[in-house]
Coordinates of C-alpha atoms and ligand atoms in Angstrom, one line a residue:
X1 CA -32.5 -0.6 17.9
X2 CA -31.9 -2.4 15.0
X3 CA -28.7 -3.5 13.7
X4 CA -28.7 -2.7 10.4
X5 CA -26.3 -0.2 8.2
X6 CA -27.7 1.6 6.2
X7 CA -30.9 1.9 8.6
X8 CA -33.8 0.8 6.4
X9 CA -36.4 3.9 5.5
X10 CA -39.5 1.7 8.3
X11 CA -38.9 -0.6 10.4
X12 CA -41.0 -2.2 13.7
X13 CA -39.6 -4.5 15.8
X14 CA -42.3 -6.8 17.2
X15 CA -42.3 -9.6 19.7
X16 CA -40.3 -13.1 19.2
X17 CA -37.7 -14.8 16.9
X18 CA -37.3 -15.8 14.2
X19 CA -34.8 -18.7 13.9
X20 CA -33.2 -20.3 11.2
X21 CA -31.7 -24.0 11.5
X22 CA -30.8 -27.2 9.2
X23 CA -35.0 -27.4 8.2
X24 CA -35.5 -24.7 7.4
X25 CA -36.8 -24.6 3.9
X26 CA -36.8 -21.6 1.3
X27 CA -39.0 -20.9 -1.7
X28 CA -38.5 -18.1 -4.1
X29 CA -40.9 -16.6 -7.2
X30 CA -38.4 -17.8 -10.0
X31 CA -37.4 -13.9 -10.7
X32 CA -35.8 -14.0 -7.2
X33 CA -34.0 -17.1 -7.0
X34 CA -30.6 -15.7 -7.5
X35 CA -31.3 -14.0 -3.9
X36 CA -32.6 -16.6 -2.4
X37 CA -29.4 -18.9 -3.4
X38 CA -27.6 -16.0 -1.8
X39 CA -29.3 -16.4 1.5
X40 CA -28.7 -20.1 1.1
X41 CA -24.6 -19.0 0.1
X42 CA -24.9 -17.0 3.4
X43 CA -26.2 -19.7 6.0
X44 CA -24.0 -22.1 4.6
X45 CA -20.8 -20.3 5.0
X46 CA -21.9 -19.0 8.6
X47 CA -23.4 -22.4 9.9
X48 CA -22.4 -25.1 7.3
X49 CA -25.4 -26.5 6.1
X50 CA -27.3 -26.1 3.3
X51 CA -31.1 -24.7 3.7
X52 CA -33.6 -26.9 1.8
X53 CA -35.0 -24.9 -1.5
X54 CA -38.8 -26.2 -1.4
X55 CA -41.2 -25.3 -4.7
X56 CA -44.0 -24.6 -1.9
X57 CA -44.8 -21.4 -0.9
X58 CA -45.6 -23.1 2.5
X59 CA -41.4 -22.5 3.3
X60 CA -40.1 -20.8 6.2
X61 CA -38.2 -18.3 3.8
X62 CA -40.4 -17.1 1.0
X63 CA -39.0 -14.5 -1.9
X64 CA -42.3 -13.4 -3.1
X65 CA -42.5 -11.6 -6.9
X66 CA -44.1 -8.0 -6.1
X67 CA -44.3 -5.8 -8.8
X68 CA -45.2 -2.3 -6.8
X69 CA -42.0 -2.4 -4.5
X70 CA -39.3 -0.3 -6.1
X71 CA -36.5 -1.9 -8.2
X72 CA -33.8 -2.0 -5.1
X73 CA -36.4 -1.7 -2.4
X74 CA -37.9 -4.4 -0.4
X75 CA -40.6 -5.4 2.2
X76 CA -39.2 -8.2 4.9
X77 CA -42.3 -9.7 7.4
X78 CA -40.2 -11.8 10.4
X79 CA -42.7 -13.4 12.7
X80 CA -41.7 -16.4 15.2
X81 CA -42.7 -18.5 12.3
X82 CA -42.2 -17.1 9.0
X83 CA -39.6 -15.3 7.1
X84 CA -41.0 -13.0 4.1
X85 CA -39.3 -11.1 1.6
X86 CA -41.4 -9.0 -1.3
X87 CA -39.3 -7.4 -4.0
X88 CA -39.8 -7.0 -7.6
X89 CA -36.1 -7.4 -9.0
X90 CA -33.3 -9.3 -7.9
X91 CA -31.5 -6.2 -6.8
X92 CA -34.1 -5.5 -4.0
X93 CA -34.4 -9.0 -2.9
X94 CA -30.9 -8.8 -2.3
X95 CA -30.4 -6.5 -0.7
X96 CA -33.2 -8.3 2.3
X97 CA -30.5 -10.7 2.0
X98 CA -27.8 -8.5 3.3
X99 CA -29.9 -7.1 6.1
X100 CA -30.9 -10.8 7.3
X101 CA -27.3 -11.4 7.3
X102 CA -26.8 -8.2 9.3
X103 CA -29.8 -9.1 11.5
X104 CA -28.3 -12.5 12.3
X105 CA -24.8 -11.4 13.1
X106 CA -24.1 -14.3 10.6
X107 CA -20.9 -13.1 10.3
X108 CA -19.8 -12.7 13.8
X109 CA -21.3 -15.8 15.6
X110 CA -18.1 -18.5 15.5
X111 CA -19.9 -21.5 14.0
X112 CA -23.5 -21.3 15.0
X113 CA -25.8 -23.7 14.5
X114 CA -28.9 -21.8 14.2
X115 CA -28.9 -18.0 13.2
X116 CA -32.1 -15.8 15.4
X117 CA -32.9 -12.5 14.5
X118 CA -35.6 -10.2 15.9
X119 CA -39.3 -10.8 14.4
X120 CA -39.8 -7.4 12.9
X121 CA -41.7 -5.3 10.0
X122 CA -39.3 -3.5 7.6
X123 CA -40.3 -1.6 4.2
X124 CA -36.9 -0.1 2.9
X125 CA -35.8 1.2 -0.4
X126 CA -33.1 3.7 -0.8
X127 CA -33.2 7.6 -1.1
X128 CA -30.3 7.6 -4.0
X129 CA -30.5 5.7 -7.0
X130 CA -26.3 6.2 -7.3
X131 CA -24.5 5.1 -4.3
X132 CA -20.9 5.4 -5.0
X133 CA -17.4 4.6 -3.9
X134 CA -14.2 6.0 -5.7
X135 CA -11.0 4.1 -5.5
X136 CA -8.0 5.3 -7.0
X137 CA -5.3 2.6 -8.3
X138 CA -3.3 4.9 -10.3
X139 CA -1.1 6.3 -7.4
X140 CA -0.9 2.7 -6.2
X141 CA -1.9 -0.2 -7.9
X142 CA -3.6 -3.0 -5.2
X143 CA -4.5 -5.8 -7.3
X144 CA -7.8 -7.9 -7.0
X145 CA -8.1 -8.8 -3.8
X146 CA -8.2 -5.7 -2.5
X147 CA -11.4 -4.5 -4.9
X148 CA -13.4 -7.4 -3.9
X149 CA -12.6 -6.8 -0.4
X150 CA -14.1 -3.6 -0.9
X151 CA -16.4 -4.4 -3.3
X152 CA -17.9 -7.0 -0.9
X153 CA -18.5 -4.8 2.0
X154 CA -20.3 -2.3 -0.6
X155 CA -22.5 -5.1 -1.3
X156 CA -23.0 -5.3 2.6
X157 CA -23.6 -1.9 3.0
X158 CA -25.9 -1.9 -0.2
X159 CA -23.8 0.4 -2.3
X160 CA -24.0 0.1 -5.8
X161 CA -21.2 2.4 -8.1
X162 CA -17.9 1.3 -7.7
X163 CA -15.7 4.3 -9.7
X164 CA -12.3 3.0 -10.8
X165 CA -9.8 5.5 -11.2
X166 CA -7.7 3.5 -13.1
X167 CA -4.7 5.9 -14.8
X168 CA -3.4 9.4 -13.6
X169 CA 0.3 10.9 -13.8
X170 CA 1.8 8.2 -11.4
X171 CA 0.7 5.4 -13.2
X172 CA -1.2 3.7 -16.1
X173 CA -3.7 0.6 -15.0
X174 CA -5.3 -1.6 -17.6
X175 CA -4.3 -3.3 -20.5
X176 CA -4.9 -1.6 -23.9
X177 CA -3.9 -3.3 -26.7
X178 CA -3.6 -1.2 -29.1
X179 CA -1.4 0.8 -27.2
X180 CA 0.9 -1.5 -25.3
X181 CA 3.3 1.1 -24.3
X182 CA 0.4 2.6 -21.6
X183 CA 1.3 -1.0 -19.2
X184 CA 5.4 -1.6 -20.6
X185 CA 5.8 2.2 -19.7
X186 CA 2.9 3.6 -17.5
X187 CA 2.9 1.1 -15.0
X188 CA 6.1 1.7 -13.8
X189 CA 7.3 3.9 -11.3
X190 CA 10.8 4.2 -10.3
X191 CA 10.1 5.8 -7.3
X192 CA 7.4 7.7 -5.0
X193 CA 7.3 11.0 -3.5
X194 CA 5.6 9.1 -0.1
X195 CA 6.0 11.5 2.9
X196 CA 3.1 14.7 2.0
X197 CA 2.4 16.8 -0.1
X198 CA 4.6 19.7 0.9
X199 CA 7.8 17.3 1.1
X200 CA 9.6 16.1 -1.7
X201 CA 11.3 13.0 -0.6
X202 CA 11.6 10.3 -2.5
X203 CA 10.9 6.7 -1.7
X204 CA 13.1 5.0 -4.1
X205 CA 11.5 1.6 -4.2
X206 CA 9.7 1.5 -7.9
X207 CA 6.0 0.1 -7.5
X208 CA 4.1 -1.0 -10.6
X209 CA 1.2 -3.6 -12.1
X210 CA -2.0 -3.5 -14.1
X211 CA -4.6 -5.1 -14.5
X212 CA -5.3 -7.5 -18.3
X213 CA -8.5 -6.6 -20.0
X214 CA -9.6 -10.7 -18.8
X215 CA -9.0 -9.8 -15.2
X216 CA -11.0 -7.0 -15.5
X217 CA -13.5 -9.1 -17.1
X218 CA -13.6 -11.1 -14.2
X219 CA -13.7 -8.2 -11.7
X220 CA -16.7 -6.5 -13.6
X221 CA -18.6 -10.3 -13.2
X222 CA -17.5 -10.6 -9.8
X223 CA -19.3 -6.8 -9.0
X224 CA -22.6 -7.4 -11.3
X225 CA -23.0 -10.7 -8.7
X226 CA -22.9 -8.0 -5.8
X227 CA -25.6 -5.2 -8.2
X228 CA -22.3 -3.6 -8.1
X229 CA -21.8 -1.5 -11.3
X230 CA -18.2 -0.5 -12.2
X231 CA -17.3 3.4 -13.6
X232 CA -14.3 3.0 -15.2
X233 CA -12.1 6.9 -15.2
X234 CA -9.3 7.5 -17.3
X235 CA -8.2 11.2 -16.3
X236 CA -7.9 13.7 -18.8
X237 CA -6.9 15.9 -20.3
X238 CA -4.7 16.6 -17.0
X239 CA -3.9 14.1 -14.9
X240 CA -2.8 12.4 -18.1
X241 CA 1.3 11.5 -17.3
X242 CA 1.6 7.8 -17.2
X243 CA 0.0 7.9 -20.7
X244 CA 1.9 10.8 -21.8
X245 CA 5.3 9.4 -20.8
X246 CA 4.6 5.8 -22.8
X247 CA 3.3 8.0 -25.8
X248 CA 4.7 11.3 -25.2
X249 CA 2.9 12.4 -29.1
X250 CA 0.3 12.9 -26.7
X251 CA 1.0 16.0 -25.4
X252 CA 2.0 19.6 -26.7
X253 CA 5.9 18.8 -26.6
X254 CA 6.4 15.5 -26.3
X255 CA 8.6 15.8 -23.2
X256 CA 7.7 13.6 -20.6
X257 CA 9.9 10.2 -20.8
X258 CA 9.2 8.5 -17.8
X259 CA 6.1 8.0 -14.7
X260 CA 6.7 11.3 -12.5
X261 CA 7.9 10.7 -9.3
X262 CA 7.2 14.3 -7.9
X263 CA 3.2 14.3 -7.8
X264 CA 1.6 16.7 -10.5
X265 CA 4.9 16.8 -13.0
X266 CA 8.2 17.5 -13.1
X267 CA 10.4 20.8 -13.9
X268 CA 10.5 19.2 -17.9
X269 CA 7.0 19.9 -18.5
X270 CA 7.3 23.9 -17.9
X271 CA 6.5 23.0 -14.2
X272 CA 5.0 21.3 -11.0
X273 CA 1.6 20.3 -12.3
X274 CA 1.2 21.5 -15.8
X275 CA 1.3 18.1 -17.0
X276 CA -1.6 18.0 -19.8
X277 CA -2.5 16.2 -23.1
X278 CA -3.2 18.0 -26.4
X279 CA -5.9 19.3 -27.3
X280 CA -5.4 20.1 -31.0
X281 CA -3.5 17.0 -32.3
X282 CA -5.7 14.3 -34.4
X283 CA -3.9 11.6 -32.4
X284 CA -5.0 12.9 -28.7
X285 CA -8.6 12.0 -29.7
X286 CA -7.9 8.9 -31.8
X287 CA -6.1 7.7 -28.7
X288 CA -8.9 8.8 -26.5
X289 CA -11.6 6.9 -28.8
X290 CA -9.7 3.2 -29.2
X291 CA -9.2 3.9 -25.1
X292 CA -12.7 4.4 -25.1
X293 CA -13.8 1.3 -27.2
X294 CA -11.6 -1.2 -25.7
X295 CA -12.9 -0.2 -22.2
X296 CA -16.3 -0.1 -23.4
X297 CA -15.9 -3.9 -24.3
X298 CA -15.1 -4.7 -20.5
X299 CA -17.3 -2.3 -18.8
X300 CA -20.8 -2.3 -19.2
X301 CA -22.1 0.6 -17.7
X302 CA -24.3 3.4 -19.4
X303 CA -21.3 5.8 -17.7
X304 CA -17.6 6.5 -18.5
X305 CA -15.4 9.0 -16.5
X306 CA -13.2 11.3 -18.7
X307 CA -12.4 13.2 -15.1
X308 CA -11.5 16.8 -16.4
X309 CA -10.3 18.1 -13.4
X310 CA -7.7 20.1 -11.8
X311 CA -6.3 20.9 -16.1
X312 CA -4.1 23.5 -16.1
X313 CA -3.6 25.6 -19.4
X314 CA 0.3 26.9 -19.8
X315 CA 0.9 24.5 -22.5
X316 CA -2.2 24.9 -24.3
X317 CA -1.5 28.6 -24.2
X318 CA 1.8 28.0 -25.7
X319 CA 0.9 25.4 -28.3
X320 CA 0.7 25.4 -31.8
X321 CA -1.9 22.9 -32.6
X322 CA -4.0 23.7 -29.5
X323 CA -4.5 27.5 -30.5
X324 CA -4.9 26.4 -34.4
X325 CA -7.9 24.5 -32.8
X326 CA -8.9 27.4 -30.8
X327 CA -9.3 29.4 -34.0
X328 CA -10.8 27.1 -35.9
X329 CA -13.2 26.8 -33.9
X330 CA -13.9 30.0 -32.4
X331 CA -12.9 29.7 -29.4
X332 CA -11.9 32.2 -27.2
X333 CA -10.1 30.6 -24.3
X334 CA -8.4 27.5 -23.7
X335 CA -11.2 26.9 -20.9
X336 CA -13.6 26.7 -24.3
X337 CA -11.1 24.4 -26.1
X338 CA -11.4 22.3 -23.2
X339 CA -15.4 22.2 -23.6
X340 CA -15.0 21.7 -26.8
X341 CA -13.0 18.3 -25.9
X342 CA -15.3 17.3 -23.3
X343 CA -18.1 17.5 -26.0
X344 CA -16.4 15.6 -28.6
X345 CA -15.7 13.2 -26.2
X346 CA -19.6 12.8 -24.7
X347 CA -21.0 12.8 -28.4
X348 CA -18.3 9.6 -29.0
X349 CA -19.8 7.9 -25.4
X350 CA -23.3 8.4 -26.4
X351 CA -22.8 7.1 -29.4
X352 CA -22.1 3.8 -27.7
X353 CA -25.0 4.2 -25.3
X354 CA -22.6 6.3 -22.5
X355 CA -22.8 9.1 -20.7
X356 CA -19.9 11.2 -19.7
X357 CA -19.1 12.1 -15.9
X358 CA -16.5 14.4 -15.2
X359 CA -15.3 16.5 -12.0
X360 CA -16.9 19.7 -11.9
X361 CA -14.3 21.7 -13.4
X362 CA -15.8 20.6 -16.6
X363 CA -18.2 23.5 -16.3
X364 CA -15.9 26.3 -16.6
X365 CA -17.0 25.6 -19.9
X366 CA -20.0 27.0 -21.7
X367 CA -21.2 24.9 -24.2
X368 CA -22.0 21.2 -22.7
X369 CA -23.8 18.3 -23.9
X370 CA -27.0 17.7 -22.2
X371 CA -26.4 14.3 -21.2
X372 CA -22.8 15.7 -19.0
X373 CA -23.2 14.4 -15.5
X374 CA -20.9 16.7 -13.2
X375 CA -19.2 15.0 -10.2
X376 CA -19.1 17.9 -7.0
X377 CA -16.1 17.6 -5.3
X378 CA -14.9 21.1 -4.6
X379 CA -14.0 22.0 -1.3
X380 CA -15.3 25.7 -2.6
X381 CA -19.1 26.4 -3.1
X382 CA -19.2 26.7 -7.1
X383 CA -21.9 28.5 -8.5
X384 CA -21.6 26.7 -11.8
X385 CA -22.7 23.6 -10.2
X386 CA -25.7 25.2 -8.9
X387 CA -26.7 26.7 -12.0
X388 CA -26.1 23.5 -13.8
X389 CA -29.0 21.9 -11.4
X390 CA -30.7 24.5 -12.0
X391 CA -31.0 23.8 -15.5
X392 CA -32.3 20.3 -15.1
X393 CA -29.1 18.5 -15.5
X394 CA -27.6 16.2 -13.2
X395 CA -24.9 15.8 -11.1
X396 CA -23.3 13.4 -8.1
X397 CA -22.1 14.7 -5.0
X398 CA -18.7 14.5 -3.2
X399 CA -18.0 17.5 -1.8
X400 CA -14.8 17.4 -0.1
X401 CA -15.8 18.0 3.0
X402 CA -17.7 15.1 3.6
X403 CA -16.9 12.7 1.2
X404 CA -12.8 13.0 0.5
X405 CA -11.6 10.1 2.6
X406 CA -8.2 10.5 1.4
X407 CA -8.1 12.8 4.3
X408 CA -7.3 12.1 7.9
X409 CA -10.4 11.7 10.6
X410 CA -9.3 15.0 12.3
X411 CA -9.8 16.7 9.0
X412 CA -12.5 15.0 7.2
X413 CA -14.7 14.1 10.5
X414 CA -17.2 11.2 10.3
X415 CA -20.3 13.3 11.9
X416 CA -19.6 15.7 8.8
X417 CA -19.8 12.7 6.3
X418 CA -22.7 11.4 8.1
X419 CA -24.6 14.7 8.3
X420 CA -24.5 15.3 4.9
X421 CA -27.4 16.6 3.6
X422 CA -26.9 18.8 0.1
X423 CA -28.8 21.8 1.9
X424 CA -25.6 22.2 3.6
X425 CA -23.8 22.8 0.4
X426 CA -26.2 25.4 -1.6
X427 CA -28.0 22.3 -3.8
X428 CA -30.8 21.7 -1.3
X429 CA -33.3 23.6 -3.8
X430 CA -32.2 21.6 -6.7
X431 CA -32.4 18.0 -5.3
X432 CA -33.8 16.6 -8.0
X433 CA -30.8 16.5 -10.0
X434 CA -29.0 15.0 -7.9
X435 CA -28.0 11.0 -9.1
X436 CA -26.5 10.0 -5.6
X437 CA -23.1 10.9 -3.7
X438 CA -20.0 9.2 -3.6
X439 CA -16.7 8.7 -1.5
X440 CA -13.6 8.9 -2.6
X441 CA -10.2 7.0 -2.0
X442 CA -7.5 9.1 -3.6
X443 CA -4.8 7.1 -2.7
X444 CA -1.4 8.9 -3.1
X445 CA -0.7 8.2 1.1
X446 CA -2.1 4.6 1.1
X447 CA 0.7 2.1 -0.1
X448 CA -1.1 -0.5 1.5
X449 CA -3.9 -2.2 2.1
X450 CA -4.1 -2.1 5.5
X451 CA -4.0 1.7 5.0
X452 CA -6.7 1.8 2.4
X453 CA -8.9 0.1 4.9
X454 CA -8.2 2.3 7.9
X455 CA -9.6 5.1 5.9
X456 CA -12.2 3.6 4.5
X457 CA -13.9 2.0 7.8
X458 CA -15.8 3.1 9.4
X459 CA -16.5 5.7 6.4
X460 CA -18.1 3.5 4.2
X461 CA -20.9 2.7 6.6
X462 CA -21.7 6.8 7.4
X463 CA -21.3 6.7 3.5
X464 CA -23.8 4.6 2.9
X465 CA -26.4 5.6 5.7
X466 CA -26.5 8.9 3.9
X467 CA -27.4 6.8 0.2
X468 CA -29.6 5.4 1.2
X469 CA -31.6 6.5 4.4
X470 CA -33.8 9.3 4.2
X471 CA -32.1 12.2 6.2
X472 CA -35.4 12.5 8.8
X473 CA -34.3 8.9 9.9
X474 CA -30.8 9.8 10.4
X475 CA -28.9 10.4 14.0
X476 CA -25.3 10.4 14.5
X477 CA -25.8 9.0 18.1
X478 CA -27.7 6.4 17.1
X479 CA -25.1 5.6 14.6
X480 CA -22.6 5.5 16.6
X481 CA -24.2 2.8 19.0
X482 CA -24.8 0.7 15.8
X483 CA -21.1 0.9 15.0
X484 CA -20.1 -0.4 17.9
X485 CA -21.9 -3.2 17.7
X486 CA -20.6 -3.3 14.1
X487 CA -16.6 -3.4 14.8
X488 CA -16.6 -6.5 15.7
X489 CA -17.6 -7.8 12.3
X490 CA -14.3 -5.9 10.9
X491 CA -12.3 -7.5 13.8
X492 CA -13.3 -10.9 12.8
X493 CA -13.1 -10.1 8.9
X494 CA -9.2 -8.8 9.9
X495 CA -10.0 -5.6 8.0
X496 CA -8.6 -2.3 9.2
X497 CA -10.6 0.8 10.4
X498 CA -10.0 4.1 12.4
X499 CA -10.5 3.5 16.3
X500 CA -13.9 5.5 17.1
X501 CA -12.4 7.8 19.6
X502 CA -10.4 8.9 16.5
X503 CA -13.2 9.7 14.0
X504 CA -14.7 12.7 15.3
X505 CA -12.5 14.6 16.8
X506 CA -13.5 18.2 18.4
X507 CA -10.5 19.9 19.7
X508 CA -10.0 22.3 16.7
X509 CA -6.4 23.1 17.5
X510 CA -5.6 19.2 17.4
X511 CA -7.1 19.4 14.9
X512 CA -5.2 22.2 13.0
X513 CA -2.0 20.7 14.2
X514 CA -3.0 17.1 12.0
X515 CA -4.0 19.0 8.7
X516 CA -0.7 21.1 9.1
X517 CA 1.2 17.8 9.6
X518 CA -0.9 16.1 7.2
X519 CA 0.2 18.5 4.6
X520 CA 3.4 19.7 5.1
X521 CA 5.4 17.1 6.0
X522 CA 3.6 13.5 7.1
X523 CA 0.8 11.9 6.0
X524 CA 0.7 9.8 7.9
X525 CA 0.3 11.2 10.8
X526 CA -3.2 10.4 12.0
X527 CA -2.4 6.7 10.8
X528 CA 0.2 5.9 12.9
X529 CA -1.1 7.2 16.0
X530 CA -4.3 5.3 15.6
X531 CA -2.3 1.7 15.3
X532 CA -0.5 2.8 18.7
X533 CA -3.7 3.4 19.7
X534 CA -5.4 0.3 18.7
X535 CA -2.1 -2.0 19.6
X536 CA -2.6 -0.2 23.3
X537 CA -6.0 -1.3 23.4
X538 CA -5.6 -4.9 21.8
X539 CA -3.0 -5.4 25.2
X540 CA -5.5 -4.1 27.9
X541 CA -8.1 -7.0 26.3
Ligands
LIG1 C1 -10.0 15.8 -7.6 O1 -9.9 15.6 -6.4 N1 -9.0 16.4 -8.3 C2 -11.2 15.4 -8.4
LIG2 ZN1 -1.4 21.3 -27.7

């Protein structure tokens, strides 16, 4: 069994080592060299010396140019005296890094002074071209350390979307100058609603912070070096407080003065979650477009995320300028006059090259641009999504289900994430269409980083098994066996995860009883048992 996560598509394990000590020399085709420096990076920081880069293709290590092996795919030959990597981009080539550093334990051994792996035959590429993490910084803001933690073990686990949701109704995220008002105002929260959904309290400590347009630079650098791309969201036309309460011209009424503390709204807005920007005012999409250009500065991505989701319509109904729209238009519901948004929006993104993602509750309307890309996260089959594939358009998974890690282990279990296959959702037929799948870290529950983590890991790894190994080389058991050996590498890194006699568990009335708790009144239920249990464990050792 190899230790690898994600398992690679083929791979033999044949007899002898491999080792790797102070001579050993590397070569790389010049198109590879940024892998092999990361090898080199990688040896150094486990071992502390530096491996000689040779100009012979007589080296130990070779990175050999080889056009016919897909873009992120590569071939690796270890034999008791060579090492061989064959990729034909860097993105491939490292990615052989990651699973030599896997293979090695390189970053488990205290202070080795050589790193041995297995000889071994691998060919690997993976089965999604979009391999995706969400995480959400609007409910709580984390700062940079906390994205390159995670961004780093994406790079590990050869993810390669990192989706920011970076501004929702409890707070505002990035700089925009134009409208300074979205960081002085929407950062700032004087309080949180922190026990559950279904219980008001109030934590009254205020939380805020935001990230400059230059440290976003530097975050979006630090990503590319990982083949990390970065989807930045900004939520709308729901989901849209923070913004509304620094310019509150953004909305129908212009009521919102401050970051909710209640999740969804407040009683000012008409009610619980029918917060919602305009849809008929010139300045909603003027806003929207100078958002859109200064982000488009800072984010490279052919993607933006205008979210769409969960937008409910009372004030829309109710609004002057939204229903002078409506008729202008043609329109016949305000589900139209938010397609008619959405489009606007997607024919401004391509325009710079963009296309537009959004949750699928952007297909409630009719009339979509072509180049939409729906994101599947309903709990709910939905029909529209299907017939959207169906049409030849395309569309990332994260159904609920599996891929919701905002949810606690008992609910969300990791043999459902891991078993994902889309047949199991009604999209088998249509797989074609489908860009990749993604997880998702909503974090209204996680104040800290230690809690982001503990949901997260050992998520991310069934997460990226299902990116990027084909299904027929998938087994839960298996899995399992490799995660164990895997834990360790978490201890050492001092990053949290769920105990794995947590993540799967069968008893369906315990399991009721946590989703009840979860809902209605903690949390953090599951959480806090699992640090008894770990703290428990850490004694017996
Ligand atoms: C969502 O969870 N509202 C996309
Ligand atoms: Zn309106």
């Amino acid at each position: 069994m190899l230790n690898v996560i994600p398992r690679p598509a083929y791979a033999e394990e044949k007899f002898g080592e491999f080792v790797i000590n102070s001579d050993t020399t590397v070569y790389a085709d010049d198109q590879l060299a940024y892998a092999r420096d990361a090898l080199v990076n990688c040896v150094e920081k486990a071992c502390g010396y530096r491996l000689q880069v040779v100009v012979s293709r007589k080296a130990k290590i070779q990175f050999l140019f080889d056009r016919h092996v897909a873009r992120e795919g590569y071939n690796l030959e270890a034999t008791t005296d060579s090492l061989t990597v064959q990729a034909s981009a860097i993105a491939g080539a490292f990615y052989a890094v990651q699973t030599i550093r896997q293979l090695t334990m390189a970053d488990l051994i205290d202070n080795p002074t050589v790193l041995t792996m297995h000889a071994v035959s691998i060919k690997d590429e993976p089965v999604y071209a979009y391999r995706g993490l969400m995480f959400d910084e609007a409910r709580y803001f984390h700062g940079a350390d906390t994205v390159k933690t995670i961004l780093d073990m994406m790079a590990y686990h050869k993810l390669n979307v990192f989706h920011w949701h970076l501004s929702d109704n409890e707070g505002w995220r990035v700089e925009i100058k134009k409208y300074p008002k979205l960081t002085e105002i929407g950062s700032y929260r004087k309080g949180s609603q922190y026990l559950a959904w279904g219980n008001k309290s109030i934590d009254k400590t205020p939380h805020e912070g935001f990230y400059t347009q230059q440290e976003l630079k530097e975050i979006v650098a630090y990503a590319a070096r990982l083949n990390i791309m970065i989807v930045p969201e900004i939520d709308m036309p729901a989901h849209l407080g923070a913004a509304i309460a620094a310019y509150p011209e953004l909305s129908c009424r212009n009521v919102l003065k401050e970051v909710p503390v209640i999740h969804g709204g407040t009683p000012e807005t008409g009610g619980i979650g029918d917060i919602i920007g305009c849809a008929g005012k010139d300045f909603t999409y003027r806003f929207i477009y100078d958002v859109i250009d200064e982000l488009s500065a800072i984010f490279p991505a052919p993607y933006f995320h205008i979210g769409g989701d969960e937008a409910p319509k009372g004030e829309w109904k109710k609004c002057p300028h939204c229903q002078e729209t409506m008729r202008k238009y043609g329109l016949e519901n305000e589900e139209q006059l938010q397609g008619y948004m959405n489009n606007k929006i997607a024919v401004y993104l391509k325009r710079k090259g963009k296309r537009l993602i959004g949750w699928n509750e952007i297909l409630t309307a009719k009339k979509l641009d072509n180049s939409v890309i729906a994101q599947y996260w309903t709990y709910k089959r939905d029909p529209r999504v299907e017939n959207y594939l169906m049409s030849g358009r395309d569309v990332i998974v994260s159904k609920h289900q599996a891929f919701y890690f905002d949810m606690p282990y008992a609910m969300n279990r990791l043999k459902t994430t891991y078993e994902f296959v889309p047949e199991k959702y009604g999209i088998g037929e249509y797989s074609s269409g489908i860009l990749g799948v993604e997880g998702t870290l909503w974090t209204e529950w996680m104040p800290t980083e230690e809690r982001v983590e503990y949901q997260l890991f050992p998520r991310m790894e069934a997460l990226a098994e299902v990116a990027w190994t084909p299904a027929s080389e998938r087994n839960y058991r298996d899995f399992i066996l490799r995660l164990r050996k895997f834990i360790p590498i978490l201890d050492k890194a001092r990053i949290e995860y769920c105990p794995l006699s947590m993540v799967n568990v069968k008893n369906p009335l315990k399991r009721l009883k946590i989703a009840r708790v979860f809902q209605r009144k903690n949390a953090h239920v599951e959480y806090n048992r699992a640090m008894v249990v770990k703290k428990r464990r850490r004694y017996r050792i």
